[in-house]
Amino acid sequence: MEPLHILKERKAQIHRKGDAPFALECNKDSLAGAVSQRACVFCGSRVVLYPIADAVHLVHGPIGCAVYTWDIRGALSSGPELHRLSFSTDLQEMDVIFGGEPKLYKALIELIDRHQPKAAFVYSTCIVGLIGDDLQAVCKRVEKEKGIPVLPVMSEGFKGNKRAGYKAACNAMEKLVGTGDTSGISKHSINILGDFNLAGEIWLIRDYYQRIGIEVVANITGDGRIDDIKRSHGASLNVVQCSGATMDLANMMEERFNIPNIRVSYFGVEDMAESLYEVARYFNDAEMMEKARILVRDELETLLPELQQYKAALTGKRAAIYVGGAFKAFSLVKAFRLLGMDVVMVGSQTGTAEDYEELQEITDEGTIIIDDANPLELSAFIREKDVDIFVGGVKERPIAYKLGVAFCDHNHERKELLAGFSGMLNFAKEVYSSVMSPVWQFVPRRAEEEIS
Amino acid sequence: MSKMPNYISTTNACKLCKPLGASLAFRGIEGAVPFLHGSQGCATYMRRYIISHFNEPIDIASSSLGEKHAIYGGSANLKLGLKNVTAKYSPELIGVATTCLTETIGDDVQMIIQEYRDEFQSGAGEPLIVSVSTPSYSGSHMEGFHAATKAVVEQLSSGGERNTTINILPGFISAADLRYLKELVSDFDLSATILPDYSETLDGEALNEYPLIPKGGTPLSAITRMGCSKKTLECGRTLPDSTAGTSLKVNHQVPLTRLGLPIGIRETDTFMSALAEVSGNPVPEKYATARGRLVDALVDGHKYIFGKRAIVYGEEDMVVGITALLAEIGVHPVLCASGGKSGKFKNSIEAVLEGLNCELPEVHENVDFFDIEERATELKADMLVGHSKGYTFSRKANIPLIRVGFPIHDRVGGQRLLHIGYHGAQQLFDTITNTMIAKKQDDSDVGYSYM
Ligand code: SF4
């Protein structure tokens, strides 16, 4: 009874809540010819490391990988902006034949001399993995000559999916952690992991934490700085946002430096508040908890009345979610509920079994849960569920728009602040201003409804 | 004349990779699905990039190779991918382009496809498969675009008795340009096969159903007959020596005329004469009027732009065309730059400037935005003309950017920009002149509001 647009190899990655006991396949390679929305290992690494603003990010490979990732993220910096430049070795045929190491070496020296960065990340791409350039050796040599950390990121595109790229990024950062001076760090201190400072979100989050008496040692990686990461092992706690991206680093820090971690989300009112409470709970500090309560109360006092008007208009509208990491999807489900909306489809590119288990617990009967989707599946479900707004990344945008459905970008590429309490308001505003636009009256979808 | 230093590293490239160009070209064929033989990432990245300009869905399939394929070869996955695309999209054509990965592991794509045909394509109604070699480490997206177009005619067109149709190979122009071109040929009462034609596939209407394959594109039946056409017009002064046009000439004796992209008055004049000649019809009234109106407008506006200095960058042929237009309206192109390296860039610029009393600009191929910015600072430009990637510099240097070409991803409507013909020249002239007027107005203490 599954519709035609689903390839049989993909059936186990799609579930309708209520149809059968829950079991969803995930974390497998994308199917050839299925037009997956996923990118590659390189992409995963780039997403995580990109916001570190005082490092050179050199993509060792053909021009495409670098050029398609040039400044597409919304990650802001309060200081240096090296991350917004797109550096590449632009490998040519001769380099492929004779090896790209000499070019890599020279390019690194050139860029380090030119920009005087605090460190350099060197991303390996498909082709480099194949021709077997010894990235590690070149990086080591340059590191010695230039006296800054030069970190190979083993992100060959074909060696898995985006998730493997997160791991490669964390491995590269691991070499930095533990190399800086930790004196003077408060015992009430944390690192913020897994926030990329899209549209300046981390400034907001940092401010919340500081208001409840916490010192933030390192932002990993939004508005990130090499020196902060080097001393991040001096913090007492790692607060990790998002399910996948920086978890590996947090685990490593737990193992090596005994720093525990907690997982949080900054999207939506409940999750944002809970993030502050959990940190306060961890430090077991009554004063801090009291401050957190006051902060949340103050913020909500202004936020909730403002949300009302949006909620009034949006109640009963239907939303679909397809995002990179599943953790974000939990928050979005709750955020939509706060606006009175129903989530009818939810999926991710890289969710794990536990993620999906949790998703199915918090969603309503009939909700479609989907792993590693493609345009045809997404569009079929959007139509079937008569969705009013679709939340995804830029690749999902034209799918929604073509079908006459509102869209909200909730990916690394977005330029709107959606985290924290003011982010919730922005989110509500954005959903409202798109869903309520008169344009939908003119799209074929609605015209057809009028007739029938 | 200054010399560009020779940098090793690339910072903010002024080009894209070959498979992207091939994907765009394949997208301009009716019933076609572009297919990249390589890892999943490339296809996704390119889709994302193309979406940012066209704001249209673009499905590019991938053979999604993983580690084991990189070692043992991608044959099985290519076949599986072809099978899945066929099952799901029912395409008429699958355009397979290679990537750095599959070029390097040495997959013999032609052979794999032949095997696939033998193994799975017994029945009728199976899609045609065209393949093109596009290693991302050699050349730019323009080479990929032309190589795919060439592969299409070489693998699909056959010869035969001459008919009255002409072939137009317009190069990489906008969707609006393609629509204009179609109108133009029909106004000349010509039947023409334009390859590729993504005017609809990458600029379609609002729909109620996700199009498996968007409608539009050059019909396959027309492509098959391209070897029988009476003439080929191929646009681009910096084209490779061997292209779709030369293939049609060598393989099927279709006479070939190569001209520049019809941007600006003189390049358009040439193009119009070619159409007049091949159709035997005079230039339609409508275009004569448009030309007259354009010249009249140039007179009205010339004072506001004469002697202004422009930096032009982007794809070589686009830069050549825009440079011609600028010089014609009295703007001085001081730097023409491209990430491409055809080796024909400089001569082409000189050719279009001939007789215009315009001092020769600096011309640099194979450069990135780091190079461009470095030269630009010295050259004191009044405007930048090129795609969105110049925005960072435009902002930093407070020089207005006039957006043309691809990609335009910080504005809507990049695909609807008209560059070619008298109408295109008219629009660009208005935009350029008004941008200069606005800049003067905004910068002034007085802010006069009458001209
Ligand atoms: S798949 Fe490979 S070649 Fe493609 S973008 Fe990713 S790293 Fe680059």
XYZ file of N, CA, C and O in Angstrom, chain B residues 351-431:
324
model
N 39.235 41.746 -29.639
C 38.420 41.730 -30.852
C 37.123 42.519 -30.674
O 36.736 43.294 -31.545
N 36.456 42.339 -29.539
C 35.179 43.052 -29.397
C 35.356 44.539 -29.120
O 34.409 45.312 -29.258
N 36.555 44.927 -28.733
C 36.761 46.345 -28.448
C 37.241 47.114 -29.673
O 37.300 48.349 -29.664
N 37.583 46.404 -30.707
C 38.168 47.049 -31.877
C 37.284 48.151 -32.440
O 36.077 47.983 -32.584
N 37.909 49.274 -32.697
C 37.175 50.374 -33.325
C 36.308 51.167 -32.363
O 35.549 52.032 -32.780
N 36.386 50.874 -31.088
C 35.504 51.578 -30.153
C 36.226 52.694 -29.402
O 35.665 53.289 -28.491
N 37.446 52.957 -29.781
C 38.160 54.031 -29.122
C 38.253 53.791 -27.616
O 38.078 54.686 -26.803
N 38.462 52.527 -27.277
C 38.521 52.167 -25.859
C 39.900 51.602 -25.561
O 40.367 50.680 -26.223
N 40.519 52.177 -24.571
C 41.835 51.698 -24.159
C 41.709 50.242 -23.709
O 40.715 49.879 -23.077
N 42.684 49.430 -24.021
C 42.562 48.015 -23.673
C 42.624 47.812 -22.154
O 43.447 48.411 -21.474
N 41.757 46.971 -21.651
C 41.785 46.692 -20.211
C 42.859 45.661 -19.875
O 43.396 45.002 -20.764
N 43.125 45.511 -18.603
C 43.921 44.374 -18.162
C 43.042 43.144 -18.311
O 41.872 43.178 -17.916
N 43.594 42.094 -18.846
C 42.810 40.871 -18.997
C 43.526 39.743 -18.274
O 44.704 39.495 -18.517
N 42.846 39.102 -17.365
C 43.482 38.014 -16.624
C 42.610 36.778 -16.616
O 41.455 36.845 -16.193
N 43.165 35.683 -17.064
C 42.432 34.426 -16.933
C 43.022 33.621 -15.783
O 44.072 33.967 -15.253
N 42.296 32.566 -15.405
C 42.768 31.696 -14.326
C 43.055 32.454 -13.028
O 44.075 32.230 -12.386
N 42.176 33.361 -12.653
C 42.377 34.104 -11.409
C 41.230 33.836 -10.438
O 40.179 33.347 -10.828
N 41.479 34.155 -9.182
C 40.433 34.043 -8.170
C 40.124 35.436 -7.629
O 40.705 36.428 -8.082
N 39.224 35.515 -6.661
C 38.842 36.844 -6.179
C 39.944 37.526 -5.372
O 39.949 38.753 -5.254
N 40.847 36.742 -4.857
C 41.987 37.368 -4.172
C 42.795 38.190 -5.179
O 43.157 39.343 -4.927
N 43.035 37.587 -6.352
C 43.772 38.297 -7.405
C 42.980 39.516 -7.882
O 43.523 40.606 -8.049
N 41.698 39.284 -8.102
C 40.883 40.371 -8.642
C 40.901 41.562 -7.693
O 41.122 42.701 -8.104
N 40.710 41.283 -6.428
C 40.680 42.371 -5.450
C 42.009 43.105 -5.405
O 42.062 44.321 -5.276
N 43.057 42.334 -5.517
C 44.362 42.959 -5.420
C 44.579 43.963 -6.550
O 45.051 45.071 -6.343
N 44.175 43.570 -7.745
C 44.310 44.481 -8.878
C 43.298 45.613 -8.777
O 43.571 46.751 -9.098
N 42.121 45.266 -8.320
C 41.019 46.228 -8.325
C 41.345 47.453 -7.474
O 41.019 48.582 -7.843
N 41.989 47.217 -6.363
C 42.278 48.315 -5.468
C 43.088 49.388 -6.180
O 42.889 50.579 -5.985
N 43.980 48.940 -7.025
C 44.820 49.887 -7.737
C 44.072 50.559 -8.888
O 44.379 51.673 -9.262
N 43.101 49.845 -9.410
C 42.487 50.312 -10.662
C 41.369 51.328 -10.478
O 40.852 51.865 -11.445
N 40.966 51.552 -9.264
C 39.959 52.574 -8.967
C 38.719 52.461 -9.835
O 38.414 53.324 -10.659
N 37.991 51.418 -9.586
C 36.811 51.192 -10.411
C 35.586 51.913 -9.854
O 35.495 52.179 -8.658
N 34.653 52.227 -10.741
C 33.378 52.822 -10.334
C 32.290 51.769 -10.206
O 31.270 52.001 -9.577
N 32.499 50.656 -10.859
C 31.479 49.595 -10.766
C 32.101 48.229 -10.993
O 33.140 48.111 -11.650
N 31.438 47.242 -10.410
C 31.796 45.856 -10.696
C 30.650 45.274 -11.483
O 29.488 45.519 -11.155
N 30.973 44.513 -12.503
C 29.910 43.852 -13.250
C 30.226 42.368 -13.272
O 31.262 41.952 -13.805
N 29.366 41.591 -12.665
C 29.608 40.150 -12.600
C 28.591 39.502 -11.687
O 27.607 40.128 -11.296
N 28.867 38.242 -11.316
C 27.892 37.508 -10.512
C 28.022 37.848 -9.026
O 28.849 38.673 -8.635
N 27.228 37.173 -8.233
C 27.126 37.506 -6.807
C 28.418 37.357 -6.027
O 28.562 37.916 -4.953
N 29.339 36.564 -6.553
C 30.538 36.291 -5.776
C 31.415 37.527 -5.597
O 32.346 37.515 -4.801
N 31.131 38.580 -6.342
C 31.907 39.806 -6.173
C 31.363 40.678 -5.052
O 31.928 41.728 -4.735
N 30.271 40.224 -4.435
C 29.613 41.076 -3.439
C 30.526 41.440 -2.269
O 30.553 42.586 -1.828
N 31.266 40.456 -1.768
C 32.137 40.709 -0.614
C 33.056 41.887 -0.899
O 33.230 42.782 -0.079
N 33.651 41.847 -2.068
C 34.569 42.925 -2.414
C 33.812 44.228 -2.645
O 34.241 45.307 -2.205
N 32.691 44.137 -3.311
C 31.910 45.321 -3.599
C 31.543 46.044 -2.299
O 31.613 47.266 -2.184
N 31.204 45.259 -1.310
C 30.834 45.821 -0.006
C 32.047 46.455 0.677
O 31.993 47.553 1.201
N 33.141 45.705 0.628
C 34.350 46.186 1.294
C 34.831 47.491 0.671
O 35.209 48.427 1.354
N 34.797 47.540 -0.648
C 35.363 48.682 -1.348
C 34.311 49.754 -1.640
O 34.633 50.794 -2.227
N 33.074 49.482 -1.246
C 31.986 50.416 -1.528
C 31.891 50.781 -3.010
O 31.812 51.943 -3.387
N 31.928 49.761 -3.824
C 31.743 49.943 -5.259
C 30.471 49.186 -5.633
O 30.336 48.024 -5.274
N 29.544 49.831 -6.319
C 28.305 49.107 -6.650
C 28.560 47.891 -7.535
O 29.446 47.908 -8.395
N 27.775 46.867 -7.281
C 27.882 45.638 -8.065
C 26.657 45.511 -8.964
O 25.522 45.576 -8.483
N 26.903 45.359 -10.231
C 25.797 45.124 -11.164
C 25.813 43.648 -11.494
O 26.777 43.120 -12.032
N 24.729 42.971 -11.110
C 24.736 41.513 -11.189
C 24.353 41.021 -12.575
O 23.296 41.367 -13.099
N 25.232 40.207 -13.125
C 24.959 39.525 -14.393
C 25.492 38.100 -14.288
O 26.318 37.801 -13.422
N 25.044 37.233 -15.163
C 25.611 35.889 -15.260
C 25.143 34.947 -14.173
O 24.030 35.031 -13.674
N 26.036 34.044 -13.785
C 25.733 32.980 -12.822
C 26.907 32.805 -11.878
O 28.037 32.831 -12.349
N 26.730 32.623 -10.601
C 25.467 32.566 -9.873
C 25.028 33.924 -9.329
O 25.868 34.725 -8.923
N 23.726 34.135 -9.323
C 23.160 35.289 -8.613
C 22.415 34.679 -7.444
O 21.291 34.223 -7.595
N 23.064 34.607 -6.301
C 22.343 33.965 -5.202
C 22.161 34.859 -3.997
O 21.908 34.406 -2.910
N 22.277 36.150 -4.215
C 21.876 37.050 -3.141
C 20.775 37.993 -3.613
O 20.545 39.040 -3.029
N 20.120 37.605 -4.678
C 18.975 38.347 -5.197
C 17.995 37.337 -5.770
O 18.402 36.236 -6.121
N 16.738 37.708 -5.898
C 15.850 36.815 -6.632
C 15.949 37.137 -8.112
O 16.349 38.240 -8.495
N 15.607 36.151 -8.920
C 15.437 36.419 -10.348
C 16.683 36.346 -11.198
O 16.682 36.849 -12.330
N 17.749 35.733 -10.690
C 18.951 35.589 -11.511
C 18.657 34.930 -12.846
O 19.205 35.311 -13.883
N 17.759 33.973 -12.830
C 17.467 33.254 -14.074
C 16.639 34.102 -15.033
O 16.528 33.796 -16.200
N 16.064 35.174 -14.511
C 15.239 36.026 -15.373
C 15.971 37.262 -15.864
O 15.384 38.152 -16.469
N 17.258 37.347 -15.589
C 18.042 38.467 -16.111
C 18.221 38.278 -17.611
O 18.619 37.215 -18.072
N 17.950 39.320 -18.355
C 18.128 39.236 -19.795
C 19.455 39.904 -20.155
O 19.690 41.051 -19.817
N 20.306 39.156 -20.813
C 21.606 39.713 -21.208
C 21.691 39.940 -22.709
O 22.394 40.819 -23.171
N 21.030 39.088 -23.469
C 21.311 39.067 -24.908
C 20.331 39.922 -25.715
O 19.260 40.283 -25.239
N 20.735 40.204 -26.931
C 19.867 40.928 -27.863
C 19.752 42.409 -27.511
O 20.314 42.885 -26.529
N 18.995 43.114 -28.327
C 18.819 44.549 -28.083
C 18.048 44.781 -26.795
O 18.299 45.723 -26.060
N 17.099 43.901 -26.539
C 16.332 44.052 -25.304
C 17.205 43.839 -24.078
O 17.071 44.561 -23.091
N 18.080 42.842 -24.166
C 18.996 42.596 -23.057
C 19.923 43.780 -22.845
O 20.147 44.232 -21.713
N 20.456 44.294 -23.951
C 21.354 45.450 -23.859
C 20.622 46.631 -23.238
O 21.173 47.368 -22.408
N 19.369 46.767 -23.637
C 18.560 47.872 -23.098
C 18.435 47.756 -21.576
O 18.659 48.710 -20.847
N 18.115 46.553 -21.134
C 17.934 46.368 -19.691
C 19.228 46.578 -18.926
O 19.244 47.202 -17.876
N 20.307 46.040 -19.475
C 21.588 46.200 -18.786
C 21.999 47.666 -18.764
O 22.476 48.185 -17.757
N 21.781 48.337 -19.879
C 22.134 49.760 -19.940
C 21.363 50.545 -18.878
O 21.935 51.355 -18.152
N 20.072 50.297 -18.802
C 19.261 51.012 -17.803
C 19.770 50.729 -16.396
O 19.924 51.633 -15.583
N 20.035 49.457 -16.127
C 20.499 49.094 -14.787
C 21.828 49.768 -14.466
O 22.010 50.338 -13.385
